[in-house]
Amino acid sequence: MPCSAKRLHVTRSEPSQLRNRSERAFLSGSARVLLKFILMMKRLQLIAYRATLGFSQALPASVRFRQRLSEGAQRLSRVGASSFATNVRMSRPAFSISDGDSNPTPNGMSIEEETLPQYRPEDFLPLRIGDILQSTYRITAKLGFGTSSTVWLCNNIKTNAYYTLKVCTTGERNCKEILASKHIKSIQAEHPGMERLRTVVDEFEVSGPTGQHQCLIFEPQGITYTDFRRRFPSAGINKVLLQQSLLLVLLGLDFLHQVGIVHTDLSPNNILLGVEDHSVFRAMETVQHESVSRKLNSGERTIYRSQALPVTSGALIISDFGAARIGLPGQRFEGDVMPNFYRAPEIILGMPWDSKIDIWSVGVMVWDLFEGGRLFYATRGGNISDEQHLAEMVSLLGPPPKSFLQRSENCSRFWDSEGEFTTIGVMPGYQN
């Protein structure tokens, strides 16, 4: 039976910092119009729980709204690139490419992908600086690693252009990334949001000692917003830069949602600083060749340390469509998606969901970037907790209406038959 919508008994905590931050109305003009359904919460200026999640009405699709969006995009395209670049430069301290450690790492010490849980060397393609793949892409520097891939800077020996190469472990396939890229590139339309998306430029497979490895080629970009905050914790992201960042991200999302793509994994980890001058990659190539920090394993494998990308000043790019869902505009999907701390209520409650979950992610990201801390901690006893996550949402946003509770088949997990919240959650304090 559907649950009634009595007021939920959730312990409220309203730190003074929340009240102070609530007075910051930092959006104006077209950006304010674009974000008014996201940043309208009376205390936090975050996301309107009701507006974006079906509590009242969805984001408008009126001609006037689209016209205002287009006007804002055109203004940004005229002055935004240089303005955005200026604000990135103002927000960052001086930074130079590190030359690392020229000495090989001792064989007994684990580095890079070797430190991952359940690491198996045979899963990774053994690459060396100078290797050429597909008779085209020469490996010039290592950029990073993950549980299912390594990432490299490479140079197209035919055109001398730089690219980012993602080499997957054996058995790993990025089908959604490729499908989303093909879908995006198949659209014949002029939309400023298309320029804000990183798509696959080329893809092929390489044979390794233990199997096939899928390889994806992308245009090279700068560091993520997460890396920016981690590298310069005291620098912060100024108000103007955040305004421009949000407009660029929302332009990209507007295009995606119009063509039926839901990103589902939007967070500062997947927002990249663009690159205007590719000479930074030539500098990285020089550093990698002159001072290679590496570990030699019995002559069979060379494990390179990742080179730090410089802080660039190009316009933002949305990346990583590996978890994207593709359908029709406005289509609802099912399934558990989104990063833990960015999960929308529909996801926690197992409801069908649509593109509005991406807008929820943007709102949470606004807080995280501007405040330098999480909006939702969603943990209890050191573990991710759905109960705690919902309690924090209700503590900040108030109880959901009856119509929303009726949409959840999992209502009984969190509310009793009388509509009482069955757990007590405390909104944690925020720290600078």
Short mmCIF file of C-alpha atoms in Angstrom, two decimals:
data_model
loop_
_atom_site.label_atom_id
_atom_site.label_comp_id
_atom_site.label_asym_id
_atom_site.label_seq_id
_atom_site.Cartn_x
_atom_site.Cartn_y
_atom_site.Cartn_z
CA MET A 1 0.00 0.00 0.00
CA PRO A 2 1.22 3.50 -0.67
CA CYS A 3 2.46 5.32 2.37
CA SER A 4 0.86 8.49 3.65
CA ALA A 5 2.86 11.69 3.73
CA LYS A 6 2.99 12.67 7.37
CA ARG A 7 5.87 14.90 8.35
CA LEU A 8 9.04 12.91 8.78
CA HIS A 9 10.71 12.98 12.17
CA VAL A 10 14.26 13.82 11.26
CA THR A 11 16.65 15.57 13.58
CA ARG A 12 17.59 18.92 12.06
CA SER A 13 20.96 20.54 12.25
CA GLU A 14 21.49 23.96 10.71
CA PRO A 15 25.11 25.08 11.07
CA SER A 16 25.66 28.81 10.92
CA GLN A 17 27.78 28.31 7.83
CA LEU A 18 24.72 27.03 5.98
CA ARG A 19 22.77 30.16 6.87
CA ASN A 20 25.63 32.44 5.84
CA ARG A 21 26.13 30.68 2.53
CA SER A 22 22.41 30.87 1.82
CA GLU A 23 22.70 34.64 1.38
CA ARG A 24 25.00 34.28 -1.62
CA ALA A 25 22.91 34.86 -4.71
CA PHE A 26 25.68 34.47 -7.23
CA LEU A 27 23.80 33.84 -10.46
CA SER A 28 22.53 36.49 -12.84
CA GLY A 29 21.38 36.98 -16.41
CA SER A 30 20.99 33.95 -18.62
CA ALA A 31 22.86 31.72 -16.18
CA ARG A 32 20.31 32.57 -13.49
CA VAL A 33 17.43 31.77 -15.83
CA LEU A 34 19.08 28.50 -16.75
CA LEU A 35 19.65 27.51 -13.14
CA LYS A 36 16.56 28.92 -11.43
CA PHE A 37 15.03 25.46 -11.07
CA ILE A 38 18.26 24.14 -9.61
CA LEU A 39 19.35 26.81 -7.17
CA MET A 40 16.01 27.82 -5.67
CA MET A 41 16.15 26.06 -2.33
CA LYS A 42 15.47 28.78 0.24
CA ARG A 43 18.47 28.13 2.50
CA LEU A 44 21.06 26.29 0.46
CA GLN A 45 20.51 27.57 -3.10
CA LEU A 46 21.11 24.00 -4.14
CA ILE A 47 18.45 22.02 -5.97
CA ALA A 48 14.75 22.37 -5.63
CA TYR A 49 13.86 18.93 -4.37
CA ARG A 50 10.37 19.33 -5.73
CA ALA A 51 11.13 21.01 -9.06
CA THR A 52 13.79 18.63 -10.31
CA LEU A 53 12.50 15.35 -8.89
CA GLY A 54 8.83 15.45 -9.76
CA PHE A 55 7.73 17.03 -6.49
CA SER A 56 6.04 19.68 -8.62
CA GLN A 57 7.06 20.28 -12.23
CA ALA A 58 10.00 19.29 -14.38
CA LEU A 59 12.37 21.74 -16.02
CA PRO A 60 10.56 23.82 -18.66
CA ALA A 61 10.99 23.17 -22.36
CA SER A 62 9.24 26.29 -23.57
CA VAL A 63 10.41 28.25 -26.59
CA ARG A 64 11.21 31.19 -24.33
CA PHE A 65 13.41 29.03 -22.11
CA ARG A 66 15.28 27.69 -25.14
CA GLN A 67 15.70 31.20 -26.51
CA ARG A 68 17.18 32.43 -23.24
CA LEU A 69 19.50 29.41 -23.19
CA SER A 70 20.63 30.16 -26.73
CA GLU A 71 21.18 33.83 -25.93
CA GLY A 72 23.31 32.92 -22.92
CA ALA A 73 25.30 30.44 -24.96
CA GLN A 74 25.97 32.96 -27.70
CA ARG A 75 27.18 35.55 -25.21
CA LEU A 76 29.42 32.97 -23.58
CA SER A 77 30.82 31.87 -26.94
CA ARG A 78 31.78 35.48 -27.73
CA VAL A 79 33.53 36.35 -24.51
CA GLY A 80 33.28 33.23 -22.39
CA ALA A 81 36.37 31.38 -23.54
CA SER A 82 38.76 34.18 -22.67
CA SER A 83 36.78 35.11 -19.55
CA PHE A 84 36.70 31.53 -18.33
CA ALA A 85 40.42 31.17 -19.01
CA THR A 86 41.14 34.38 -17.12
CA ASN A 87 39.19 33.18 -14.10
CA VAL A 88 40.93 29.80 -14.10
CA ARG A 89 44.28 31.58 -14.12
CA MET A 90 43.15 33.87 -11.30
CA SER A 91 41.96 30.90 -9.23
CA ARG A 92 45.12 28.84 -9.46
CA PRO A 93 48.56 29.31 -7.93
CA ALA A 94 51.64 29.08 -10.12
CA PHE A 95 52.28 25.53 -11.25
CA SER A 96 54.92 23.78 -13.30
CA ILE A 97 55.25 20.24 -14.55
CA SER A 98 57.08 18.07 -12.08
CA ASP A 99 60.06 16.18 -13.43
CA GLY A 100 59.52 13.33 -10.98
CA ASP A 101 62.24 10.99 -9.84
CA SER A 102 64.78 9.93 -12.43
CA ASN A 103 65.75 6.80 -10.51
CA PRO A 104 63.91 3.51 -11.05
CA THR A 105 61.67 2.46 -8.16
CA PRO A 106 62.98 -0.57 -6.23
CA ASN A 107 61.39 -3.83 -7.33
CA GLY A 108 60.04 -4.56 -3.86
CA MET A 109 57.87 -1.43 -3.80
CA SER A 110 54.38 -1.44 -5.33
CA ILE A 111 53.43 1.61 -7.37
CA GLU A 112 50.57 2.79 -9.56
CA GLU A 113 48.23 -0.02 -10.68
CA GLU A 114 50.18 -2.50 -8.56
CA THR A 115 48.64 -0.89 -5.47
CA LEU A 116 45.08 -1.69 -6.56
CA PRO A 117 43.13 -4.40 -4.71
CA GLN A 118 43.12 -7.70 -6.60
CA TYR A 119 45.73 -6.40 -9.04
CA ARG A 120 46.76 -8.97 -11.65
CA PRO A 121 49.62 -7.89 -13.94
CA GLU A 122 48.43 -10.15 -16.75
CA ASP A 123 45.23 -8.09 -17.05
CA PHE A 124 47.14 -4.97 -18.13
CA LEU A 125 48.78 -4.42 -21.50
CA PRO A 126 52.54 -3.94 -20.97
CA LEU A 127 53.42 -0.66 -22.67
CA ARG A 128 56.64 1.31 -22.87
CA ILE A 129 57.34 4.91 -23.78
CA GLY A 130 57.97 5.00 -27.53
CA ASP A 131 55.71 2.05 -28.40
CA ILE A 132 53.57 2.65 -31.49
CA LEU A 133 50.01 1.27 -31.63
CA GLN A 134 47.96 0.77 -34.78
CA SER A 135 50.96 2.09 -36.77
CA THR A 136 49.76 5.55 -35.75
CA TYR A 137 49.87 6.39 -32.04
CA ARG A 138 53.25 6.71 -30.32
CA ILE A 139 53.19 6.49 -26.50
CA THR A 140 54.82 9.59 -24.99
CA ALA A 141 53.79 9.72 -21.30
CA LYS A 142 51.65 7.95 -18.74
CA LEU A 143 48.73 10.00 -17.39
CA GLY A 144 46.93 7.69 -14.99
CA PHE A 145 45.52 4.28 -14.12
CA GLY A 146 42.43 2.60 -12.73
CA THR A 147 41.08 -0.82 -11.90
CA SER A 148 40.21 -1.51 -15.53
CA SER A 149 42.56 0.65 -17.60
CA THR A 150 45.68 2.75 -17.93
CA VAL A 151 45.69 6.19 -19.58
CA TRP A 152 48.49 7.56 -21.74
CA LEU A 153 49.45 10.62 -23.72
CA CYS A 154 50.21 9.71 -27.31
CA ASN A 155 51.26 11.43 -30.48
CA ASN A 156 49.84 10.72 -33.93
CA ILE A 157 53.00 10.17 -35.98
CA LYS A 158 51.11 11.00 -39.19
CA THR A 159 49.64 14.34 -38.11
CA ASN A 160 51.83 15.18 -35.08
CA ALA A 161 48.65 15.81 -33.04
CA TYR A 162 48.40 14.76 -29.39
CA TYR A 163 45.70 12.47 -28.03
CA THR A 164 44.73 10.67 -24.86
CA LEU A 165 44.82 6.88 -25.08
CA LYS A 166 42.80 4.67 -22.74
CA VAL A 167 43.97 1.04 -22.75
CA CYS A 168 41.51 -1.35 -21.12
CA THR A 169 42.36 -4.52 -19.25
CA THR A 170 41.62 -7.85 -20.90
CA GLY A 171 37.91 -8.55 -21.08
CA GLU A 172 36.94 -4.95 -20.30
CA ARG A 173 34.69 -3.25 -22.85
CA ASN A 174 33.52 0.37 -22.95
CA CYS A 175 30.49 -0.25 -25.11
CA LYS A 176 28.38 2.55 -23.63
CA GLU A 177 31.18 5.07 -24.09
CA ILE A 178 31.46 4.16 -27.77
CA LEU A 179 27.69 4.03 -28.34
CA ALA A 180 27.18 7.41 -26.67
CA SER A 181 29.98 8.94 -28.75
CA LYS A 182 28.54 7.58 -31.99
CA HIS A 183 25.08 8.81 -31.06
CA ILE A 184 26.38 12.30 -30.24
CA LYS A 185 28.39 12.56 -33.45
CA SER A 186 25.44 11.33 -35.53
CA ILE A 187 23.33 14.35 -34.57
CA GLN A 188 23.20 16.97 -37.32
CA ALA A 189 22.49 20.08 -35.28
CA GLU A 190 24.08 23.32 -34.17
CA HIS A 191 24.04 23.32 -30.39
CA PRO A 192 26.76 24.96 -28.27
CA GLY A 193 26.58 22.06 -25.83
CA MET A 194 28.12 19.67 -28.36
CA GLU A 195 31.48 21.39 -27.89
CA ARG A 196 31.37 20.63 -24.17
CA LEU A 197 31.46 16.84 -24.59
CA ARG A 198 34.48 14.56 -24.89
CA THR A 199 33.74 11.79 -27.35
CA VAL A 200 35.75 8.87 -28.70
CA VAL A 201 37.90 9.89 -31.69
CA ASP A 202 39.10 6.39 -32.59
CA GLU A 203 38.85 2.88 -31.18
CA PHE A 204 40.69 -0.36 -31.91
CA GLU A 205 41.98 -3.52 -30.23
CA VAL A 206 45.53 -4.57 -29.50
CA SER A 207 46.71 -8.12 -28.84
CA GLY A 208 48.57 -8.57 -25.56
CA PRO A 209 50.32 -11.55 -23.96
CA THR A 210 47.07 -12.76 -22.35
CA GLY A 211 44.32 -11.46 -24.61
CA GLN A 212 42.78 -8.53 -26.44
CA HIS A 213 42.79 -4.98 -25.09
CA GLN A 214 40.29 -2.36 -26.20
CA CYS A 215 41.88 1.04 -26.89
CA LEU A 216 40.01 4.35 -27.02
CA ILE A 217 41.42 7.60 -28.40
CA PHE A 218 40.21 10.99 -27.12
CA GLU A 219 41.14 14.62 -27.63
CA PRO A 220 43.58 15.50 -24.83
CA GLN A 221 42.19 17.59 -21.98
CA GLY A 222 43.41 18.96 -18.67
CA ILE A 223 42.87 17.88 -15.08
CA THR A 224 39.51 17.19 -13.46
CA TYR A 225 37.81 19.60 -11.11
CA THR A 226 38.51 17.09 -8.34
CA ASP A 227 42.24 17.26 -9.08
CA PHE A 228 42.07 21.05 -9.22
CA ARG A 229 40.61 21.21 -5.70
CA ARG A 230 42.99 18.56 -4.39
CA ARG A 231 46.05 20.22 -5.87
CA PHE A 232 45.17 23.72 -4.67
CA PRO A 233 42.95 23.29 -1.60
CA SER A 234 43.49 26.87 -0.43
CA ALA A 235 42.85 28.47 -3.82
CA GLY A 236 39.15 27.71 -4.00
CA ILE A 237 36.90 28.22 -6.99
CA ASN A 238 35.78 31.82 -7.19
CA LYS A 239 32.18 32.84 -7.72
CA VAL A 240 32.56 34.02 -11.32
CA LEU A 241 34.44 30.88 -12.35
CA LEU A 242 31.73 28.72 -10.80
CA GLN A 243 29.01 30.66 -12.63
CA GLN A 244 30.73 30.14 -15.97
CA SER A 245 31.49 26.51 -15.16
CA LEU A 246 27.84 25.76 -14.46
CA LEU A 247 26.65 27.37 -17.66
CA LEU A 248 29.12 25.33 -19.71
CA VAL A 249 28.18 22.08 -17.95
CA LEU A 250 24.47 22.76 -18.33
CA LEU A 251 24.87 23.56 -22.01
CA GLY A 252 26.45 20.14 -22.45
CA LEU A 253 23.69 18.47 -20.45
CA ASP A 254 20.98 20.31 -22.35
CA PHE A 255 22.28 18.86 -25.60
CA LEU A 256 22.61 15.37 -24.12
CA HIS A 257 19.09 15.38 -22.73
CA GLN A 258 17.61 16.72 -25.97
CA VAL A 259 19.10 13.76 -27.86
CA GLY A 260 18.06 11.19 -25.26
CA ILE A 261 21.32 10.63 -23.35
CA VAL A 262 21.50 10.61 -19.54
CA HIS A 263 25.07 10.81 -18.26
CA THR A 264 24.27 9.24 -14.80
CA ASP A 265 27.84 9.68 -13.49
CA LEU A 266 28.26 13.43 -13.34
CA SER A 267 30.65 14.64 -10.64
CA PRO A 268 33.81 16.78 -10.37
CA ASN A 269 35.72 13.61 -11.34
CA ASN A 270 34.22 13.79 -14.84
CA ILE A 271 34.47 17.54 -15.46
CA LEU A 272 37.75 18.39 -17.20
CA LEU A 273 39.54 21.67 -17.75
CA GLY A 274 39.98 22.14 -21.48
CA VAL A 275 43.26 22.79 -23.26
CA GLU A 276 43.82 25.78 -25.54
CA ASP A 277 47.54 25.35 -26.17
CA HIS A 278 48.82 21.84 -26.91
CA SER A 279 52.41 22.89 -26.27
CA VAL A 280 51.83 21.73 -22.68
CA PHE A 281 51.83 18.17 -24.01
CA ARG A 282 55.15 18.65 -25.77
CA ALA A 283 56.55 19.78 -22.43
CA MET A 284 55.18 16.64 -20.76
CA GLU A 285 56.74 14.47 -23.44
CA THR A 286 60.12 16.08 -22.80
CA VAL A 287 59.81 15.54 -19.06
CA GLN A 288 58.84 11.89 -19.47
CA HIS A 289 61.80 11.19 -21.75
CA GLU A 290 64.38 13.11 -19.75
CA SER A 291 63.39 11.93 -16.30
CA VAL A 292 61.37 8.72 -16.26
CA SER A 293 60.20 7.48 -12.88
CA ARG A 294 59.59 3.78 -13.34
CA LYS A 295 59.80 0.36 -11.83
CA LEU A 296 61.46 -2.53 -13.62
CA ASN A 297 60.02 -6.00 -13.06
CA SER A 298 62.53 -8.68 -14.06
CA GLY A 299 62.78 -7.20 -17.54
CA GLU A 300 59.21 -8.23 -18.40
CA ARG A 301 57.24 -5.13 -17.49
CA THR A 302 57.96 -1.48 -16.92
CA ILE A 303 55.55 0.29 -14.55
CA TYR A 304 55.70 4.03 -15.14
CA ARG A 305 54.65 6.67 -12.68
CA SER A 306 51.88 8.92 -13.99
CA GLN A 307 52.88 12.42 -15.02
CA ALA A 308 50.90 15.29 -13.50
CA LEU A 309 48.90 17.30 -16.01
CA PRO A 310 49.38 21.06 -15.79
CA VAL A 311 46.44 23.27 -14.86
CA THR A 312 45.11 24.48 -18.18
CA SER A 313 42.64 27.28 -18.86
CA GLY A 314 40.34 25.98 -21.59
CA ALA A 315 36.57 25.76 -21.25
CA LEU A 316 35.11 22.84 -19.32
CA ILE A 317 34.48 19.46 -20.90
CA ILE A 318 32.09 16.72 -19.72
CA SER A 319 33.79 13.32 -19.96
CA ASP A 320 33.25 9.62 -19.29
CA PHE A 321 30.07 8.25 -20.85
CA GLY A 322 30.84 4.72 -19.67
CA ALA A 323 27.66 4.63 -17.55
CA ALA A 324 25.45 6.66 -19.89
CA ARG A 325 21.95 5.55 -20.85
CA ILE A 326 20.71 6.17 -24.37
CA GLY A 327 17.03 6.38 -25.28
CA LEU A 328 14.43 8.90 -26.31
CA PRO A 329 14.25 12.44 -24.88
CA GLY A 330 12.35 12.29 -21.59
CA GLN A 331 12.50 8.49 -21.44
CA ARG A 332 12.53 6.85 -18.02
CA PHE A 333 15.04 4.17 -17.11
CA GLU A 334 15.53 1.75 -14.25
CA GLY A 335 18.58 0.54 -12.36
CA ASP A 336 21.11 1.65 -9.77
CA VAL A 337 23.32 4.43 -11.13
CA MET A 338 25.16 7.57 -9.93
CA PRO A 339 28.16 7.93 -7.57
CA ASN A 340 27.34 7.26 -3.91
CA PHE A 341 27.28 10.81 -2.55
CA TYR A 342 25.56 12.19 -5.66
CA ARG A 343 22.65 9.74 -5.76
CA ALA A 344 19.22 11.27 -6.29
CA PRO A 345 16.24 10.14 -4.17
CA GLU A 346 14.77 8.21 -7.11
CA ILE A 347 17.90 6.09 -7.27
CA ILE A 348 18.00 5.38 -3.54
CA LEU A 349 14.31 4.43 -3.55
CA GLY A 350 14.53 2.26 -6.66
CA MET A 351 12.17 4.41 -8.73
CA PRO A 352 12.21 4.82 -12.50
CA TRP A 353 14.31 7.86 -13.32
CA ASP A 354 15.11 10.19 -16.19
CA SER A 355 17.49 12.99 -17.16
CA LYS A 356 16.61 15.01 -14.05
CA ILE A 357 19.06 12.93 -12.05
CA ASP A 358 21.86 14.69 -13.95
CA ILE A 359 20.46 18.02 -12.78
CA TRP A 360 20.48 16.74 -9.21
CA SER A 361 24.17 15.90 -9.66
CA VAL A 362 24.89 19.43 -10.85
CA GLY A 363 23.25 20.86 -7.74
CA VAL A 364 25.23 18.67 -5.38
CA MET A 365 28.38 19.49 -7.34
CA VAL A 366 27.71 23.23 -6.92
CA TRP A 367 27.83 22.83 -3.18
CA ASP A 368 30.88 20.58 -3.18
CA LEU A 369 32.89 22.93 -5.39
CA PHE A 370 31.87 26.21 -3.79
CA GLU A 371 31.94 25.07 -0.17
CA GLY A 372 34.90 22.71 -0.42
CA GLY A 373 33.04 19.89 1.36
CA ARG A 374 30.23 17.44 0.81
CA LEU A 375 26.60 18.40 0.95
CA PHE A 376 25.60 14.81 1.76
CA TYR A 377 27.84 12.49 3.75
CA ALA A 378 25.45 9.52 3.53
CA THR A 379 27.53 7.35 5.85
CA ARG A 380 26.82 5.67 9.13
CA GLY A 381 29.39 3.68 11.04
CA GLY A 382 31.84 4.21 8.20
CA ASN A 383 29.54 2.62 5.62
CA ILE A 384 27.29 4.09 2.92
CA SER A 385 23.76 4.26 4.34
CA ASP A 386 20.58 4.86 2.34
CA GLU A 387 18.74 5.72 5.56
CA GLN A 388 21.30 8.35 6.51
CA HIS A 389 21.36 9.75 2.98
CA LEU A 390 17.57 10.21 2.93
CA ALA A 391 17.61 11.63 6.45
CA GLU A 392 20.13 14.27 5.40
CA MET A 393 18.05 15.18 2.35
CA VAL A 394 14.89 15.57 4.41
CA SER A 395 16.76 17.50 7.09
CA LEU A 396 17.75 20.08 4.50
CA LEU A 397 14.82 20.01 2.09
CA GLY A 398 11.82 18.96 4.14
CA PRO A 399 9.60 15.88 3.76
CA PRO A 400 8.53 14.64 0.33
CA PRO A 401 4.83 14.85 -0.56
CA LYS A 402 2.47 11.91 -0.71
CA SER A 403 2.64 11.76 -4.50
CA PHE A 404 6.39 11.16 -4.36
CA LEU A 405 6.15 8.46 -1.68
CA GLN A 406 3.57 6.64 -3.79
CA ARG A 407 6.15 6.25 -6.55
CA SER A 408 8.47 4.12 -4.43
CA GLU A 409 8.09 0.37 -4.11
CA ASN A 410 10.70 0.51 -1.36
CA CYS A 411 8.70 2.95 0.76
CA SER A 412 8.35 0.46 3.60
CA ARG A 413 12.13 0.37 4.03
CA PHE A 414 12.11 3.95 5.27
CA TRP A 415 8.52 4.81 6.27
CA ASP A 416 5.96 2.83 8.27
CA SER A 417 2.29 2.46 7.34
CA GLU A 418 1.53 5.73 9.13
CA GLY A 419 4.08 7.65 7.11
CA GLU A 420 6.56 7.91 9.96
CA PHE A 421 10.23 7.85 9.08
CA THR A 422 11.60 4.68 10.68
CA THR A 423 15.08 5.95 11.37
CA ILE A 424 16.55 9.06 12.93
CA GLY A 425 19.15 10.87 10.87
CA VAL A 426 21.32 13.78 11.91
CA MET A 427 22.58 16.30 9.41
CA PRO A 428 26.35 16.48 9.96
CA GLY A 429 28.07 19.81 10.44
CA TYR A 430 30.13 21.34 7.65
CA GLN A 431 33.75 22.22 7.87
CA ASN A 432 35.78 24.58 5.78
#
